[in-house]
Amino acid sequence: MSSPAEQAQIAQSVRNGWLLSTPALIVLAFASLGPLIIVIVYSFLAPGKYGNVEWAFSLSGWRGIIYTKDIFSDEYVLADAHLAIFWRSIKLSFLTTLTTFAVGFPTAWFIATRAPKARAMWLFLITIPFWTNLLIRTYAINEVIRNEGLMNTVLLKLGLITQPIVIIYTDIAVFIGMTYVYLPLMVLPLFAAIDRFDMKLLEAGYDLYASRWQVLRRVILPIVKPGIIAGSILVFVPSLGAYVTPRVLGGGKQMMIGNLIDLQFGQGRNWPLGAALSMTLLMIVTIALLIYVRYANKETGGHG
Amino acid sequence: MNEKAANEKAVIQKNAIEARNIVKTFGVGQAAARALDDVTVEIRQGEFFTLLGPSGCGKTTLLRLIAGFEMPTEGTILLDGQDITYLPPNKRPVNTVFQSYALFPHLTVAQNVGFGLEMQGRPKAEVNDTVARMLALVKLEPLAHRKTNQLSGGQQQRVALARALAPSPKVLLLDEPLSALDLKLRKEMQIELKRLQVETGITFVFVTHDQEEALTMSDRVGVMSQGKLQQVGSPKDIYTKPVNRFVASFIGETNFIAARAEAGKVHLATGDTIDIAGLSAGGNVTVTIRPEQLRLVDKTETGAMRATVKSLVYFGTDTHCYLSLTDGSEVVARLQSPASGDAGLTPGQSVGLRAVPGAAQIVLD
């Protein structure tokens, strides 16, 4: 049992702890909670005529996610355009996550199994794209895949095709762009996990009659799973809210949630709807993460 | 019973592993290093065979070739008479206990032990049965559902053993499995390993650099150095009849004395002579005598070498007595300590020195 003096000392150190973390808490409150509260509040207000909001309670923003006012009959009809955009966002983000994993895993494995010196060089190469602005990298992809771009020019000159392959301004273009942009975010956590992986376990697996495929499925994947989860989250979450890539490569036609939100705050002049859409995006991400983490834990038997 | 004994006898004569003219080089061109240099060895069915040698002698490479993790540059490996030289590890009925254990961290103890059986596609009931039997064999039943990182080093060692034994391999390979354990645990595991080998009747190929481990556990020992097999024999053979200087010095302590062999007698530089049974060599030879085979006698005794006591080191059960011969060469004698602990010797004292008959050997350099 601790004496009263000791208890007082503990209480004092707890008070000091809070006092010392006050600056961080203030920053957190202003930078994180503050904007979030503003967005929540705005989503429950009426839209102003020239953007901004009118300070009157309204559910029109939230209703606008699913229903839209028909311009002719003034009746509320299902906003199928919004739902299509949601579906496209989820679908493309999911595909991007899968593809970055399929490409990133062998890449990360390759790097992790190099000699230490070569490994540093490969990791360095992986991070080089981060030095360039996202917009410029996306335009570079545009330059490769557009109708008169590098890919089509080469294929046409080689006579492999007679018509340019139309990829630009389609879902495929957005998907290619996002896979390229988010690949390093998958490779780096996978590398960290594979780097910690004890290569002796491969020999143990082979020795115990497992085929290469069984070693991959029963030994490697379960052990590097934390890296797979981290990489998937790092790719899926920003994919879902992607703005620049679908804008440049989707040409404004193949919108994703990020573009839709931008539209409401800009030309659409419907801030409450934009705010409600933002909150919806946040909820989708949260739910996706909860499902993912729960599923991931179940597989390993509940222990972290 | 008689029939079974007869069968066992017949089985023992057969070879579990035969390695023929194995050469293994790493690297290419000028940088190529010969890890194994024309090694030929036969390991009999049901025996505890130890590969003993200093680190870098090629013993682990030989083990990895038998396991299938590496392929030899030249030569063939037979298992039960069948060529397995280029068979992948998952196709060989051979299992390994790794130096670092290499237990699967995401699986429980029972799942680790059952892994090999599951990969072989055995029915679930059989897997569970065998796992229970193996856990009983290594006395780990209470820990069946623990994760392996919650176990002590000794317990992990037992899991690794049970995991490798569960698929009842034809040969069990053990790569310095005791080197990570502390001394007391190591002694326990030595006895345990020997017990498991006798109980399961599986051929064990054990790699170690610890000569005491090799002597106490093995049926036969292969001593390796610089990629070559120096000598194969029972522990007694290699200790009492080492073929060369390396084997004599690597296994136990010994004295080397330069001498000349002439007319069936060995003449030391001091002018003393030593009798060696069946002496055939002539010219300059090296004589080896184990320290415990030297006796201190009265300096006036005829035929005894004359020596001077340099120093004494007390080891409890025995006392090491460092002596110099009349030509200045140094030898050590291991004397059993008397009840009082005092060997009754003082440095500088002149004594007579005599080798136990038959103890002196001639070794190749």
XYZ file of C-alpha atoms in Angstrom:
669
model
C 0.000 0.000 0.000
C 1.297 3.420 -0.868
C 1.455 6.093 1.800
C -0.573 9.334 1.558
C 2.637 11.162 0.680
C 3.270 8.793 -2.218
C -0.306 9.136 -3.400
C 0.030 12.914 -3.356
C 3.208 12.589 -5.367
C 1.444 10.396 -7.960
C -1.439 12.875 -8.171
C 1.086 15.669 -8.637
C 2.854 13.842 -11.467
C -0.494 13.101 -13.153
C -1.338 16.848 -12.961
C 2.090 17.702 -14.369
C 1.517 15.216 -17.179
C -1.700 16.896 -18.217
C -0.132 20.327 -17.904
C 2.792 19.336 -20.124
C 0.546 17.826 -22.799
C -1.705 20.924 -22.927
C 0.006 22.427 -26.016
C -0.422 19.175 -27.915
C -4.038 18.895 -26.805
C -4.759 22.474 -27.934
C -3.238 21.792 -31.364
C -5.238 18.577 -31.586
C -8.456 20.357 -30.638
C -7.959 23.118 -33.205
C -6.515 21.046 -36.039
C -8.523 17.871 -35.766
C -11.670 18.210 -33.685
C -12.405 21.842 -34.667
C -12.765 21.361 -38.427
C -14.626 18.122 -37.880
C -17.196 19.874 -35.667
C -17.570 22.662 -38.225
C -18.250 20.092 -40.962
C -20.798 18.254 -38.790
C -22.579 21.514 -37.922
C -22.610 22.704 -41.553
C -24.129 19.417 -42.698
C -27.233 20.233 -40.631
C -27.705 23.785 -41.980
C -29.493 25.147 -45.045
C -27.455 26.110 -48.141
C -26.867 29.807 -48.788
C -27.757 31.298 -52.169
C -24.167 32.052 -53.228
C -22.430 29.246 -51.334
C -21.755 29.309 -47.567
C -24.629 28.380 -45.229
C -27.700 29.921 -43.709
C -27.923 29.470 -39.968
C -31.160 27.469 -39.941
C -31.487 23.812 -39.065
C -32.102 21.668 -42.155
C -31.715 18.049 -43.167
C -31.532 18.968 -46.863
C -27.795 18.260 -46.965
C -28.192 14.725 -45.666
C -31.302 14.095 -47.728
C -29.383 15.310 -50.798
C -26.967 12.401 -50.574
C -29.643 9.910 -51.550
C -32.475 11.999 -52.961
C -32.431 14.877 -55.373
C -35.160 17.338 -56.334
C -36.465 16.698 -59.842
C -36.185 20.001 -61.738
C -39.486 19.523 -63.540
C -41.847 17.947 -61.022
C -40.183 19.293 -57.842
C -40.484 15.764 -56.407
C -37.661 14.006 -54.628
C -36.159 11.178 -56.720
C -33.296 8.800 -55.984
C -29.909 10.485 -56.654
C -28.547 7.615 -58.704
C -25.586 9.733 -59.889
C -24.383 10.048 -56.292
C -24.814 6.353 -55.631
C -22.895 5.529 -58.837
C -20.060 7.762 -57.646
C -19.999 6.064 -54.234
C -19.976 2.662 -55.858
C -17.203 3.676 -58.269
C -15.101 5.055 -55.412
C -15.409 1.907 -53.347
C -14.863 -0.385 -56.343
C -11.790 1.491 -57.629
C -10.277 1.814 -54.149
C -10.749 -1.891 -53.563
C -9.209 -2.797 -56.916
C -6.333 -0.381 -56.294
C -5.647 -1.983 -52.898
C -5.676 -5.485 -54.405
C -3.429 -4.523 -57.315
C -0.917 -2.591 -55.215
C -0.714 -5.678 -52.986
C -0.247 -8.028 -55.939
C 2.530 -5.827 -57.337
C 3.885 -4.566 -54.012
C 4.357 -7.915 -52.305
C 6.916 -9.359 -54.758
C 8.593 -5.936 -54.865
C 8.861 -5.726 -51.081
C 10.061 -9.339 -50.927
C 12.713 -8.637 -53.529
C 13.994 -5.596 -51.625
C 13.933 -7.310 -48.228
C 16.014 -10.213 -49.520
C 18.798 -8.045 -51.007
C 22.124 -7.394 -49.277
C 21.858 -4.456 -46.818
C 23.603 -2.015 -49.146
C 21.477 -2.838 -52.192
C 18.386 -2.776 -49.982
C 18.992 0.862 -49.000
C 19.371 1.741 -52.688
C 16.114 0.013 -53.676
C 14.196 1.643 -50.823
C 15.585 4.980 -51.909
C 14.355 4.365 -55.468
C 10.890 3.488 -54.135
C 10.654 6.844 -52.375
C 11.811 8.935 -55.360
C 8.256 9.527 -56.714
C 7.424 11.316 -53.443
C 9.850 14.063 -54.422
C 7.601 15.130 -57.247
C 4.246 16.807 -56.854
C 1.272 14.465 -57.118
C -0.320 16.592 -59.852
C 2.794 16.389 -62.024
C 3.064 12.629 -61.567
C -0.576 12.257 -62.532
C -0.096 14.360 -65.666
C 2.912 12.160 -66.491
C 0.620 9.112 -66.409
C -1.831 11.055 -68.563
C 0.986 11.633 -71.060
C 1.635 7.889 -71.212
C -1.914 6.613 -71.613
C -3.758 9.353 -73.558
C -4.898 8.615 -77.113
C -1.914 10.403 -78.706
C 0.357 9.464 -75.790
C 3.478 7.359 -75.524
C 1.771 3.983 -75.250
C -0.561 4.419 -78.218
C 2.108 6.065 -80.404
C 4.516 3.185 -79.863
C 1.861 0.521 -80.435
C 0.594 2.267 -83.567
C 4.107 2.700 -84.973
C 4.830 -0.961 -84.295
C 1.632 -1.790 -86.164
C 0.289 -3.810 -83.235
C -2.907 -1.733 -83.251
C -4.667 0.311 -85.907
C -6.802 2.384 -83.560
C -5.490 4.015 -80.360
C -6.593 2.168 -77.226
C -8.887 4.555 -75.409
C -8.029 4.438 -71.735
C -7.897 8.097 -70.801
C -10.995 9.493 -69.062
C -12.240 6.010 -68.103
C -12.360 4.117 -64.799
C -9.343 2.159 -66.004
C -7.304 5.351 -66.323
C -8.228 6.360 -62.768
C -7.408 2.858 -61.563
C -3.985 2.858 -63.294
C -3.213 6.300 -61.900
C -4.162 5.426 -58.335
C -2.250 2.141 -58.443
C 0.857 4.010 -59.568
C 0.470 6.786 -57.010
C -0.254 4.577 -53.989
C 2.092 1.670 -54.732
C 4.925 2.943 -52.479
C 2.460 3.199 -49.579
C 1.898 -0.545 -49.940
C 5.535 -1.489 -50.529
C 7.000 0.266 -47.485
C 4.923 -1.397 -44.718
C 5.175 -4.740 -46.513
C 8.936 -4.320 -46.636
C 9.037 -3.571 -42.907
C 7.067 -6.753 -42.174
C 9.064 -8.980 -44.535
C 12.323 -7.546 -43.215
C 11.409 -8.865 -39.749
C 10.406 -12.242 -41.192
C 12.823 -15.016 -40.194
C 13.894 -16.639 -43.485
C 14.730 -19.841 -41.568
C 10.966 -20.390 -41.377
C 10.927 -20.958 -45.141
C 13.353 -23.819 -44.744
C 11.357 -25.133 -41.795
C 8.233 -25.081 -43.970
C 9.874 -26.843 -46.928
C 11.464 -29.323 -44.563
C 8.031 -30.182 -43.161
C 6.659 -31.198 -46.571
C 5.019 -27.882 -47.513
C 5.105 -26.909 -51.192
C 6.151 -23.408 -52.218
C 2.528 -22.351 -52.448
C 1.739 -23.816 -49.016
C 4.735 -22.051 -47.492
C 3.463 -18.766 -48.929
C -0.097 -19.297 -47.713
C 0.524 -21.030 -44.387
C 3.765 -19.458 -43.214
C 4.651 -16.196 -44.970
C 1.264 -14.489 -45.357
C 0.025 -15.101 -41.788
C 3.294 -13.799 -40.344
C 3.585 -10.655 -42.488
C -0.134 -9.925 -42.055
C 0.389 -6.794 -39.913
C 2.287 -5.315 -42.864
C -0.478 -6.316 -45.274
C -3.084 -4.658 -43.043
C -1.038 -1.481 -42.649
C -0.359 -1.272 -46.387
C -3.990 -1.913 -47.293
C -5.205 0.824 -44.951
C -2.585 3.253 -46.242
C -3.747 2.605 -49.818
C -7.498 2.125 -49.368
C -8.204 5.195 -47.245
C -6.578 7.835 -49.464
C -7.894 6.034 -52.580
C -11.425 6.444 -51.337
C -10.947 10.178 -50.909
C -8.767 10.614 -54.025
C -9.277 13.945 -55.738
C -6.422 14.828 -58.104
C -6.109 11.480 -59.874
C -9.783 11.040 -60.876
C -9.903 14.730 -61.800
C -6.926 14.518 -64.185
C -7.319 10.981 -65.505
C -11.100 10.681 -65.201
C -11.578 13.986 -67.013
C -14.366 15.208 -64.733
C -16.655 12.505 -66.064
C -15.479 9.587 -63.934
C -15.934 11.351 -60.611
C -15.094 9.917 -57.218
C -16.390 11.012 -53.818
C -13.579 13.568 -53.460
C -14.592 15.278 -56.716
C -18.253 15.241 -55.778
C -17.503 16.962 -52.475
C -15.360 19.529 -54.276
C -18.220 20.147 -56.694
C -20.667 20.930 -53.867
C -18.343 23.446 -52.242
C -17.493 25.000 -55.627
C -19.840 25.220 -58.573
C -22.687 23.387 -56.829
C -22.825 25.996 -54.058
C -24.362 23.479 -51.711
C -22.095 23.457 -48.671
C -24.432 21.421 -46.424
C -24.552 18.661 -49.041
C -20.745 18.798 -49.365
C -20.413 18.588 -45.584
C -22.852 15.678 -45.408
C -20.963 13.901 -48.205
C -17.690 14.420 -46.316
C -19.192 12.877 -43.202
C -20.482 9.966 -45.286
C -16.991 9.388 -46.681
C -15.602 9.423 -43.141
C -18.204 6.855 -42.085
C -17.480 4.565 -45.030
C -13.774 4.637 -44.190
C -14.446 3.943 -40.506
C -16.779 1.048 -41.258
C -14.365 -0.416 -43.817
C -11.528 -0.232 -41.286
C -13.630 -1.824 -38.542
C -14.614 -4.714 -40.808
C -11.059 -5.142 -41.984
C -9.482 -5.100 -38.534
C -12.077 -7.479 -37.113
C -11.651 -9.891 -40.016
C -7.874 -9.695 -39.711
C -7.958 -10.428 -35.986
C -10.285 -13.378 -36.381
C -7.839 -15.109 -38.699
C -4.989 -14.903 -36.216
C -7.151 -16.174 -33.365
C -7.901 -12.881 -31.683
C -4.385 -12.179 -30.389
C -2.587 -9.183 -31.829
C 10.588 -60.950 -29.769
C 13.476 -62.935 -31.187
C 12.280 -62.201 -34.668
C 12.080 -58.509 -33.884
C 15.581 -58.497 -32.460
C 16.801 -60.282 -35.542
C 15.086 -57.732 -37.745
C 16.659 -54.895 -35.815
C 20.035 -56.473 -36.262
C 19.459 -56.763 -40.002
C 18.271 -53.165 -40.151
C 21.299 -51.838 -38.322
C 23.573 -53.205 -41.023
C 21.844 -51.117 -43.703
C 22.808 -47.554 -44.464
C 20.252 -44.793 -43.900
C 22.391 -42.180 -45.619
C 25.246 -42.604 -48.001
C 27.109 -39.563 -49.189
C 29.502 -40.331 -52.015
C 32.369 -38.064 -53.090
C 30.515 -34.912 -52.120
C 32.051 -31.643 -53.246
C 30.346 -28.350 -52.465
C 31.781 -25.037 -53.556
C 30.338 -21.620 -52.838
C 30.981 -18.713 -55.167
C 32.600 -18.920 -58.575
C 36.032 -18.544 -60.148
C 38.865 -17.319 -57.958
C 36.589 -16.557 -55.020
C 35.147 -20.077 -54.965
C 35.469 -21.719 -51.573
C 35.324 -25.465 -51.082
C 33.010 -26.075 -48.157
C 33.134 -29.834 -48.713
C 36.055 -31.516 -50.380
C 35.344 -35.069 -51.533
C 33.439 -36.290 -48.498
C 32.267 -39.901 -48.422
C 30.372 -41.130 -45.385
C 27.919 -43.894 -44.556
C 25.402 -43.401 -41.792
C 23.791 -46.592 -40.566
C 20.117 -47.092 -39.919
C 19.067 -46.407 -36.351
C 22.359 -44.965 -35.185
C 23.159 -41.691 -33.470
C 25.756 -40.217 -35.805
C 27.544 -37.002 -34.916
C 29.379 -34.668 -37.261
C 31.954 -32.940 -35.097
C 34.252 -30.107 -36.056
C 35.128 -26.456 -35.534
C 32.937 -23.786 -37.107
C 33.468 -23.494 -40.837
C 34.588 -27.108 -41.215
C 31.655 -27.961 -43.498
C 29.580 -30.046 -41.074
C 26.503 -27.836 -41.367
C 26.873 -27.753 -45.165
C 26.831 -31.562 -45.240
C 23.701 -31.546 -43.085
C 22.001 -29.028 -45.394
C 22.834 -31.196 -48.394
C 21.171 -34.169 -46.707
C 18.142 -31.994 -45.838
C 17.953 -30.756 -49.436
C 18.388 -27.025 -48.721
C 21.472 -27.060 -50.937
C 22.590 -29.196 -53.848
C 26.124 -30.596 -54.032
C 28.492 -29.403 -56.749
C 29.596 -32.997 -57.270
C 28.705 -36.348 -55.788
C 25.545 -38.214 -54.830
C 23.494 -38.663 -51.692
C 21.505 -41.848 -51.146
C 18.702 -42.338 -48.660
C 17.890 -46.004 -48.051
C 19.756 -46.757 -51.244
C 17.768 -44.274 -53.346
C 19.342 -41.256 -55.005
C 17.941 -38.095 -53.392
C 20.731 -35.716 -54.447
C 18.435 -33.320 -56.328
C 15.135 -33.986 -54.547
C 13.593 -30.832 -52.994
C 13.360 -30.812 -49.160
C 9.575 -31.256 -49.092
C 9.925 -34.525 -51.017
C 12.500 -36.045 -48.638
C 11.451 -38.143 -45.634
C 14.044 -36.265 -43.609
C 13.345 -33.584 -40.990
C 15.553 -30.973 -39.405
C 15.835 -29.463 -35.935
C 17.235 -26.003 -36.583
C 19.835 -24.274 -34.481
C 17.478 -21.321 -33.967
C 14.509 -23.773 -33.720
C 12.630 -21.808 -36.453
C 9.266 -22.398 -34.783
C 6.259 -20.823 -36.495
C 5.415 -17.802 -34.322
C 1.808 -17.572 -35.537
C 0.950 -21.119 -34.502
C 0.449 -22.792 -31.141
C 2.715 -25.543 -29.864
C 0.262 -28.221 -31.048
C -0.152 -26.573 -34.466
C 3.623 -26.401 -34.849
C 3.981 -30.087 -34.060
C 1.139 -30.977 -36.430
C 2.382 -28.819 -39.323
C 4.376 -31.501 -41.133
C 1.615 -34.098 -40.833
C -0.956 -31.616 -42.115
C 1.219 -30.761 -45.104
C 1.508 -34.470 -45.839
C -2.286 -34.503 -46.023
C -2.806 -36.941 -43.152
C -6.373 -37.199 -41.818
C -7.263 -34.814 -38.993
C -7.797 -37.581 -36.425
C -4.371 -39.038 -37.161
C -2.765 -35.597 -36.910
C -4.356 -34.982 -33.508
C -3.336 -38.424 -32.288
C 0.260 -38.065 -33.367
C 0.511 -34.523 -31.979
C -0.743 -35.755 -28.581
C 1.746 -38.628 -28.675
C 4.634 -36.333 -29.604
C 3.756 -33.777 -26.930
C 3.711 -36.615 -24.381
C 7.068 -37.834 -25.687
C 8.700 -34.452 -25.048
C 6.578 -33.810 -21.914
C 4.877 -30.669 -23.193
C 1.175 -31.633 -22.976
C 0.242 -28.779 -20.606
C 1.591 -26.198 -23.073
C -0.156 -27.525 -26.196
C -2.174 -24.361 -26.773
C 0.474 -21.778 -25.958
C 2.082 -19.621 -28.605
C 5.736 -20.534 -29.044
C 7.039 -17.105 -28.052
C 5.650 -17.697 -24.551
C 8.006 -20.641 -24.014
C 11.477 -20.862 -22.483
C 14.466 -21.858 -24.590
C 14.371 -25.458 -23.360
C 10.657 -25.752 -24.069
C 11.101 -24.311 -27.574
C 13.802 -26.883 -28.118
C 11.361 -29.658 -27.201
C 8.713 -28.259 -29.546
C 11.266 -28.190 -32.372
C 12.140 -31.817 -31.640
C 8.510 -32.932 -31.470
C 7.729 -31.063 -34.697
C 10.573 -32.738 -36.550
C 9.802 -36.193 -35.122
C 6.030 -36.070 -35.683
C 6.069 -37.104 -39.379
C 8.359 -40.057 -38.343
C 11.166 -39.167 -40.735
C 13.674 -41.805 -41.844
C 16.472 -39.541 -40.676
C 16.388 -36.681 -38.171
C 18.941 -33.934 -38.731
C 19.968 -31.794 -35.768
C 21.944 -28.619 -36.441
C 23.707 -27.672 -33.190
C 20.353 -27.744 -31.419
C 21.771 -27.374 -27.926
C 24.131 -24.471 -28.497
C 21.610 -21.823 -27.402
C 20.894 -23.485 -24.049
C 22.712 -22.887 -20.782
C 25.004 -25.588 -19.427
C 22.567 -27.303 -17.043
C 19.764 -27.421 -19.602
C 22.194 -28.639 -22.226
C 23.169 -31.619 -20.052
C 19.488 -32.450 -19.520
C 18.724 -32.190 -23.220
C 21.692 -34.424 -24.093
C 20.153 -37.208 -22.027
C 16.695 -36.393 -23.420
C 17.912 -36.522 -27.019
C 19.603 -39.847 -26.490
C 16.407 -41.196 -24.877
C 14.281 -39.979 -27.807
C 16.642 -41.557 -30.290
C 16.522 -44.912 -28.520
C 12.728 -44.766 -28.057
C 11.910 -43.790 -31.638
C 14.657 -45.829 -33.291
C 15.080 -43.038 -35.854
C 18.516 -42.365 -37.336
C 19.872 -39.129 -35.843
C 22.499 -37.044 -37.590
C 23.713 -34.526 -35.065
C 25.988 -31.594 -35.831
C 28.045 -30.039 -33.061
C 31.335 -28.349 -32.299
C 31.206 -29.571 -28.706
C 33.416 -32.643 -28.382
C 31.914 -33.645 -25.042
C 28.406 -33.728 -26.601
C 29.765 -35.850 -29.421
C 31.438 -38.333 -27.107
C 28.576 -38.773 -24.652
C 25.667 -39.142 -27.097
C 26.918 -40.736 -30.274
C 27.149 -44.274 -31.546
C 29.652 -43.036 -34.092
C 31.359 -39.715 -34.679
C 32.658 -38.197 -37.908
C 35.328 -35.585 -37.225
C 35.534 -32.870 -39.865
C 38.038 -30.144 -40.592
C 38.487 -27.831 -43.576
C 35.815 -29.528 -45.663
C 37.245 -32.999 -45.188
C 36.135 -35.915 -43.098
C 39.182 -36.684 -40.960
C 38.047 -39.790 -39.115
C 34.892 -41.796 -38.536
C 34.576 -44.125 -35.589
C 33.045 -44.835 -32.219
C 33.678 -42.207 -29.540
C 36.245 -44.547 -27.941
C 38.032 -45.065 -31.256
C 38.408 -41.439 -32.074
C 39.512 -40.590 -28.531
C 41.978 -43.415 -28.046
C 43.158 -43.909 -31.639
C 43.099 -40.504 -33.368
C 44.476 -40.778 -36.892
C 46.013 -37.338 -37.040
C 47.125 -34.383 -35.037
C 43.874 -32.473 -35.702
C 41.601 -35.220 -34.375
C 43.845 -35.811 -31.360
C 43.868 -32.150 -30.365
C 40.233 -31.359 -31.213
C 38.856 -34.169 -29.071
C 40.036 -33.765 -25.526
C 43.380 -32.468 -24.359
C 46.577 -34.103 -25.379
C 50.374 -33.793 -25.396
C 52.368 -33.855 -28.594
C 56.022 -34.866 -28.408
C 58.364 -34.854 -31.397
C 60.381 -38.067 -31.677
C 62.299 -40.399 -33.976
C 61.137 -43.915 -34.660
C 63.919 -46.487 -35.064
C 64.008 -50.237 -34.805
C 60.584 -50.555 -33.134
C 61.379 -47.927 -30.511
C 60.516 -44.241 -30.318
C 63.333 -41.992 -29.184
C 62.504 -38.593 -27.742
C 64.857 -35.647 -28.076
C 65.544 -35.990 -24.353
C 67.146 -39.366 -24.934
C 64.236 -41.204 -23.309
C 62.451 -43.983 -25.177
C 58.755 -44.896 -25.263
C 57.264 -48.266 -26.206
C 54.530 -48.121 -28.811
C 52.616 -51.268 -29.678
C 52.625 -52.216 -33.360
C 54.998 -49.429 -34.393
C 55.496 -49.455 -38.154
C 56.519 -45.904 -38.951
C 60.117 -44.801 -39.192
C 61.901 -41.467 -39.113
C 60.491 -38.298 -37.564
C 57.134 -38.869 -35.889
C 54.763 -37.141 -33.501
C 53.806 -38.994 -30.352
C 50.603 -38.147 -28.528
C 49.818 -39.058 -24.927
C 46.613 -37.996 -23.137
C 47.333 -36.092 -19.897
C 45.378 -38.612 -17.824
C 47.564 -41.445 -19.153
C 50.727 -39.970 -17.649
C 51.862 -41.057 -14.195
C 54.337 -39.330 -11.908
C 56.846 -41.777 -10.484
C 60.067 -41.603 -8.505
C 62.743 -39.815 -10.540
C 65.189 -42.650 -9.984
C 62.876 -45.262 -11.527
C 64.438 -46.869 -14.579
C 62.765 -46.145 -17.938
C 60.957 -43.084 -16.593
C 61.360 -39.729 -18.330
C 62.831 -37.053 -16.131
C 60.789 -33.880 -15.771
C 60.500 -30.768 -13.650
C 57.214 -29.555 -12.186
C 56.463 -26.056 -13.517
C 53.031 -25.348 -12.078
C 49.919 -27.026 -10.657
C 46.280 -26.201 -11.296
C 43.653 -27.669 -9.014
C 40.366 -28.661 -10.770
C 38.613 -30.464 -7.938
C 38.408 -34.053 -9.105
C 41.873 -33.790 -10.605
C 44.939 -31.640 -10.648
C 46.752 -30.552 -13.806
C 50.459 -30.741 -13.436
C 52.475 -28.767 -16.007
C 55.929 -30.241 -16.485
C 58.963 -29.563 -18.618
C 61.117 -32.354 -19.993
C 64.893 -32.148 -20.015
C 64.923 -30.713 -23.555
C 62.577 -27.927 -22.505
C 59.426 -29.272 -24.194
C 56.319 -28.975 -22.056
C 53.752 -31.624 -21.208
C 50.734 -31.722 -18.932
C 49.708 -34.627 -16.731
C 46.286 -34.950 -15.183
C 46.490 -36.495 -11.731
C 43.562 -37.629 -9.683
C 43.376 -35.369 -6.644
C 43.950 -37.179 -3.353
C 41.430 -36.885 -0.521
C 43.339 -33.994 1.017
C 43.331 -32.154 -2.313
C 47.077 -31.641 -2.006
C 48.988 -33.521 -4.711
C 52.153 -33.250 -2.645
C 54.116 -31.542 -5.404
C 55.879 -28.202 -5.520
C 57.000 -26.245 -8.579
C 60.667 -26.860 -9.332
C 60.572 -30.388 -7.987
C 62.221 -33.095 -10.110
C 60.036 -36.089 -10.863
C 59.897 -39.190 -13.047
C 57.221 -39.411 -15.749
C 55.819 -42.573 -17.300
C 53.051 -43.209 -19.846
C 50.530 -45.937 -19.069
C 51.374 -48.911 -21.330
C 49.547 -48.657 -24.654
C 48.567 -45.005 -24.115
C 51.189 -43.436 -26.365
C 50.183 -43.158 -30.027
C 51.821 -41.992 -33.173
C 49.722 -39.511 -35.156
C 50.073 -38.014 -38.619
C 50.655 -34.286 -38.764
